[in-house]
Every structure is written in structure tokens, then in C-alpha cells.
């Protein structure tokens, strides 16, 4: 590429970058290690109408972002995350939808020597179909084998590669011989920028129930501390009112103070049989319902027995 064409290409790149930064409120910073051009094309097609992908040198992306800081200072939060082999995915759609679309576009790949394993690789016990002359190769990897029907058989599962370890030449060769493609590569969401906030993709997995549970736990803790130190807060007010009412009710029961709620408690304490009288109708209704169900079950069993004809019919 001649110098003039390169300058023109850079100018078009900055124009496109500025347009995307102004148009889209959400930006996904994605890692693009081991993603080939054909796979990238497939990802672009799958995201059509949902998001736009822009790749480029980190220096160019940083420069384009800095030109937008005067109009949108929050974009500065992106700069620390533009490192390594990354690209930007711009979207207006639900972040979960975009994340899932990116995860769908992963392809299987062989383990290449020198690559960092993204996951654990376990070789299952199996008959390899290889001849006995390959036995020394398995012994070098400390893999227990035996000869079965003229071929090498792996006796038990082998944890060949641990996640984060570098793939060795021997391990890569073995997996290739076994025709195993243990890794899956695609665009990996590293961080998400959403209207001025930057957060990790794990945040997208938080459910409404989890948020509600955390909020309730926080309110409970605030209420407990407030009650313990005698400091009134919105969280502790309901508990304070209930505790105060209990105290008033206790005083009323012991004295001649009268109000409707206290009168009800006093009536029960004066005549304990009122408890039994109040509970009797509910217990009777429950017993009647239970008896009705038992009778219905017995009648169904009898009807089932009658379906068998008598020996004397």
C-alpha cells in the first residue's frame, strides 16, 4: 500500500470510528486471539442488524477515542482496556443478546504447540487404533496403555493439559493423531461499556432474583445495626413500630388501659377456652375435608376391584 492510500485508509477509519462512538451507547471490548478471517466474516454476518464490529491497531483506536473525549468524557474509561489483540463491537441491543450471539460463533480448533490452553484437556480411555510401534510415544507422555486386538488402548482417562498451560509439541502431536480438536475459539467479551459505565461480562449473568436477594439482605443488615445502636432509619422504622406496639400491648394487659387490640388479648387471657372455641371450626373443617378425601379414595379402590368379574358370573 502506497503512502497516499494508507493515509486515506486511516482517514476513513477515523471517520467510521467517530461515527460508531457517537451512534452507539454500548461497546463490547472483545479478545480476538486465534480468530481467523473466515470466522470473523461469519461473525459479522451473524451480527448483522444487531451490532457492528471494528478491528484495528490499539494506537488507532485509542487516538479515535481521545478525539471524542471533549464531547463524551466517559469514553476515557475505555482506554485502560484497549490492550492486547482486541476489537470493538458496537450495539444498541440488549447486552445479553449480543454476548450470546458472540458465544454462538465459536469454532473447534486443534491444539497447536506453543498455544496457551483455554480449557483443561482430558483424553478419555479408548482404543486408539494405532499399532504397537507407537507405544514408546505414549510412554514418553506417562500414559498407561495396553495392546488390545493388535492396537494400543489407553487404559484410563488422562489429564493431558491444564487450562493456562502452554501446549507442548508432544501433546499437540498426540491430539492430532487422535483427531481431537479440544479448543473452541471466537470473540471473547472482556469488558462492556454501557452509557459511561464499564463492567465485566459476568455481570450479565446476574438475575433479578439475585439482585432482590442481595437488596433484602442489605436492608436486613441496616435494620439490625440501626436497632442495635438505637439509630432510626427507614429500614428500622417498621421494626421499631412493631416493637413499640408490643411494649404498649404488654403495659395495657397489665393495667386498666383499654384499646381494641388490647381488649382482644385481655379477652383471650380472661377466658382461655376462647382459644379452643375459635380454633374448633377450622379444625373441624380440615378433618371433614380429610375424611371426604379418604372416602373418595376407598370408593375408587372398590370400583377398581369391581372391574374384575366373579368366578361365579
XYZ file of C-alpha atoms in Angstrom:
313
model
C 0.000 0.000 0.000
C 1.451 3.367 -1.015
C 1.685 6.187 1.471
C -1.231 8.154 -0.034
C -3.567 5.167 0.044
C -2.604 4.424 3.641
C -3.335 7.994 4.727
C -6.719 7.815 3.001
C -7.484 4.493 4.669
C -6.612 5.920 8.105
C -8.856 8.930 7.466
C -11.791 6.648 6.575
C -11.076 4.527 9.657
C -11.235 7.549 11.980
C -14.442 8.778 10.336
C -16.055 5.366 10.846
C -14.785 5.093 14.418
C -16.121 8.539 15.305
C -19.496 7.699 13.792
C -19.753 4.473 15.795
C -18.723 6.162 19.045
C -21.384 8.835 18.565
C -24.134 6.468 17.423
C -23.903 3.503 19.786
C -24.289 3.623 23.604
C -22.855 0.134 24.185
C -19.374 -1.056 23.283
C -18.060 -4.580 23.822
C -14.287 -4.949 24.123
C -13.594 -8.401 22.690
C -10.452 -10.507 22.539
C -9.718 -11.834 19.063
C -6.905 -14.312 19.680
C -6.878 -17.282 17.284
C -9.840 -15.919 15.302
C -9.192 -16.288 11.576
C -10.524 -14.062 8.814
C -13.137 -16.568 7.596
C -14.544 -16.966 11.093
C -14.551 -13.187 11.546
C -16.601 -12.875 8.378
C -19.122 -15.392 9.732
C -19.377 -13.442 12.989
C -20.029 -10.205 11.096
C -22.838 -11.882 9.152
C -24.466 -13.284 12.312
C -24.385 -9.840 13.983
C -25.864 -8.025 11.004
C -28.690 -5.777 12.197
C -27.635 -6.278 15.820
C -24.101 -4.919 16.126
C -21.083 -3.648 14.182
C -17.531 -4.904 14.626
C -14.487 -2.693 14.241
C -10.976 -4.071 14.451
C -7.741 -2.118 14.214
C -4.476 -1.247 15.869
C -4.738 -0.275 19.515
C -2.962 3.020 18.864
C -5.528 3.990 16.242
C -8.470 3.018 18.460
C -7.015 4.981 21.383
C -6.437 8.012 19.178
C -10.001 7.900 17.836
C -11.429 7.586 21.359
C -9.375 10.535 22.609
C -10.776 12.759 19.855
C -14.266 12.111 21.290
C -13.421 12.897 24.911
C -14.375 16.565 24.561
C -17.966 15.621 23.706
C -18.153 12.415 25.770
C -15.606 12.338 28.651
C -16.924 8.950 29.872
C -15.240 7.253 26.891
C -11.933 7.690 28.704
C -12.886 4.635 30.779
C -12.335 2.519 27.655
C -8.672 3.418 27.264
C -7.210 1.152 30.005
C -8.925 -1.846 28.404
C -7.625 -1.334 24.867
C -4.674 -3.699 25.140
C -3.702 -6.936 23.513
C -5.382 -8.330 20.422
C -8.805 -6.730 20.887
C -11.595 -5.264 18.811
C -14.759 -3.270 19.483
C -18.346 -4.390 18.977
C -20.886 -1.552 18.895
C -24.571 -2.165 19.583
C -27.863 -0.674 20.757
C -29.404 -4.051 21.582
C -29.663 -5.959 24.860
C -26.104 -6.808 26.018
C -27.151 -10.389 26.810
C -28.347 -10.896 23.220
C -25.072 -9.607 21.767
C -22.982 -11.654 24.209
C -24.907 -14.827 23.343
C -24.513 -14.175 19.619
C -20.760 -13.901 20.065
C -20.652 -17.128 22.074
C -22.574 -18.958 19.357
C -19.867 -18.242 16.812
C -17.079 -20.364 18.239
C -15.359 -22.988 16.116
C -13.410 -26.092 17.116
C -9.661 -25.889 16.664
C -6.708 -28.247 17.166
C -4.190 -27.741 19.939
C -1.126 -26.130 18.407
C 2.306 -26.341 20.025
C 3.105 -23.165 21.936
C -0.539 -22.081 22.327
C -1.980 -21.345 25.787
C -4.737 -23.810 26.647
C -8.020 -22.009 27.400
C -9.537 -25.142 28.986
C -8.440 -28.432 30.521
C -7.830 -31.213 28.002
C -8.664 -34.742 29.108
C -8.002 -37.718 26.842
C -10.593 -40.402 27.530
C -9.825 -44.102 27.815
C -10.161 -45.541 24.307
C -8.758 -47.795 21.673
C -6.555 -45.524 19.586
C -6.390 -47.791 16.549
C -2.608 -47.235 16.431
C -0.138 -50.056 16.056
C 2.163 -51.310 18.864
C 5.116 -49.430 17.352
C 3.661 -46.183 18.821
C 3.844 -47.454 22.407
C 7.020 -45.516 23.209
C 5.280 -42.277 22.257
C 2.594 -42.826 24.921
C 5.204 -43.887 27.471
C 7.022 -40.571 26.964
C 3.806 -38.796 28.000
C 3.298 -41.130 31.016
C 0.073 -42.502 29.554
C -0.787 -46.046 30.641
C -1.647 -48.281 27.682
C -2.103 -51.886 26.736
C -2.241 -53.805 23.483
C -5.743 -54.982 22.622
C -6.535 -56.709 19.320
C -3.295 -55.551 17.812
C -3.700 -51.846 18.631
C -2.869 -49.501 21.505
C -5.600 -48.910 24.047
C -5.490 -46.088 26.631
C -6.351 -47.714 29.954
C -7.804 -44.697 31.847
C -8.665 -41.026 31.367
C -5.593 -38.783 31.186
C -5.494 -35.106 32.194
C -3.193 -34.161 29.348
C -3.200 -30.331 29.510
C -4.286 -27.945 32.252
C -6.018 -24.663 31.484
C -3.471 -21.851 31.261
C -0.558 -24.155 30.418
C 1.404 -23.930 27.191
C 0.704 -26.788 24.786
C 3.816 -28.874 24.183
C 4.837 -30.416 20.878
C 4.205 -33.970 22.142
C 0.734 -33.138 23.450
C -0.195 -31.376 20.215
C 1.044 -34.339 18.147
C -0.915 -36.845 20.266
C -4.154 -34.914 19.962
C -3.623 -34.623 16.224
C -3.039 -38.386 15.974
C -6.270 -38.979 17.910
C -8.084 -36.466 15.693
C -9.138 -34.426 18.730
C -9.867 -30.688 18.480
C -10.093 -29.698 22.137
C -10.266 -25.914 21.858
C -13.027 -23.575 20.663
C -12.093 -20.095 19.551
C -14.155 -16.993 18.932
C -14.509 -13.396 20.024
C -14.315 -13.303 23.822
C -16.080 -10.474 25.658
C -13.556 -8.964 28.062
C -15.362 -5.795 29.174
C -18.561 -3.923 28.377
C -19.040 -0.161 28.170
C -22.655 0.901 28.655
C -23.585 4.599 28.790
C -20.498 5.627 30.728
C -20.111 2.508 32.902
C -17.559 -0.260 32.302
C -18.153 -3.707 33.798
C -17.129 -7.337 33.376
C -19.310 -9.684 31.272
C -20.111 -11.794 34.369
C -22.473 -9.006 35.435
C -24.828 -10.050 32.622
C -25.422 -13.390 34.364
C -26.858 -11.743 37.496
C -30.614 -12.425 37.709
C -33.382 -10.252 39.161
C -33.828 -12.788 41.963
C -30.158 -12.454 42.942
C -30.391 -8.655 42.960
C -33.542 -8.777 45.071
C -31.944 -11.236 47.496
C -28.837 -9.044 47.908
C -31.015 -5.958 48.422
C -33.140 -7.685 51.050
C -30.009 -8.890 52.849
C -28.623 -5.337 52.848
C -31.871 -3.895 54.203
C -31.915 -6.561 56.911
C -28.327 -5.730 57.927
C -29.069 -1.998 58.050
C -32.158 -2.628 60.156
C -30.228 -4.863 62.581
C -27.438 -2.338 63.084
C -29.909 0.546 63.459
C -31.917 -1.301 66.095
C -28.775 -2.322 67.970
C -27.356 1.210 68.227
C -30.732 2.925 68.593
C -30.396 4.950 65.390
C -33.607 5.393 63.398
C -33.505 4.626 59.638
C -36.104 3.792 57.013
C -35.114 0.137 57.270
C -35.571 0.020 61.053
C -38.769 2.107 61.386
C -41.201 -0.818 60.769
C -39.381 -2.940 63.367
C -39.338 -0.057 65.847
C -43.069 0.472 65.412
C -43.823 -3.219 65.924
C -41.557 -3.444 68.975
C -43.148 -0.296 70.392
C -46.615 -1.721 69.843
C -45.625 -4.919 71.656
C -44.455 -2.853 74.620
C -47.684 -0.814 74.691
C -49.726 -4.000 74.449
C -47.808 -5.556 77.340
C -48.415 -2.478 79.517
C -52.104 -2.423 78.577
C -52.555 -6.069 79.537
C -51.048 -5.418 82.988
C -53.067 -2.237 83.588
C -56.534 -0.815 83.026
C -55.546 0.898 79.764
C -58.006 -0.055 77.057
C -57.947 -0.019 73.248
C -59.370 -2.520 70.707
C -56.259 -4.638 70.175
C -55.523 -4.833 73.900
C -59.166 -5.712 74.675
C -58.959 -8.726 72.341
C -55.826 -10.035 74.070
C -57.372 -9.431 77.506
C -60.494 -11.370 76.484
C -58.429 -14.366 75.441
C -56.365 -14.258 78.629
C -59.511 -13.984 80.771
C -61.135 -16.984 79.077
C -58.568 -19.419 77.642
C -61.395 -21.609 76.361
C -61.968 -18.930 73.736
C -58.845 -20.201 72.002
C -60.379 -23.662 71.679
C -63.713 -22.236 70.537
C -62.021 -20.129 67.869
C -59.861 -22.999 66.673
C -62.612 -25.658 66.693
C -64.425 -24.639 63.453
C -61.171 -24.566 61.472
C -60.075 -27.957 62.836
C -63.487 -29.464 62.165
C -63.449 -28.197 58.595
C -59.980 -29.636 57.998
C -60.983 -33.005 59.495
C -64.122 -33.134 57.359
C -62.091 -32.411 54.216
C -59.600 -35.169 55.111
C -62.394 -37.679 55.775
C -64.004 -36.783 52.459
C -60.759 -37.476 50.603
C -60.311 -40.857 52.355
C -63.876 -41.919 51.481
C -63.317 -40.879 47.857
C -60.095 -42.922 47.659
C -61.838 -46.000 49.152
C -64.707 -45.708 46.679
C -62.262 -45.506 43.781
C -60.442 -48.630 45.025
C -63.747 -50.527 45.333
C -64.769 -49.512 41.826
C -61.427 -50.759 40.548
C -61.942 -54.113 42.325
C -65.395 -54.493 40.773
C -63.867 -54.370 37.319
C -62.635 -57.962 37.911
C -65.574 -60.357 37.329
C -66.588 -63.005 39.885
C -65.660 -66.620 39.302
C -69.362 -67.498 39.555
C -70.581 -64.993 36.895
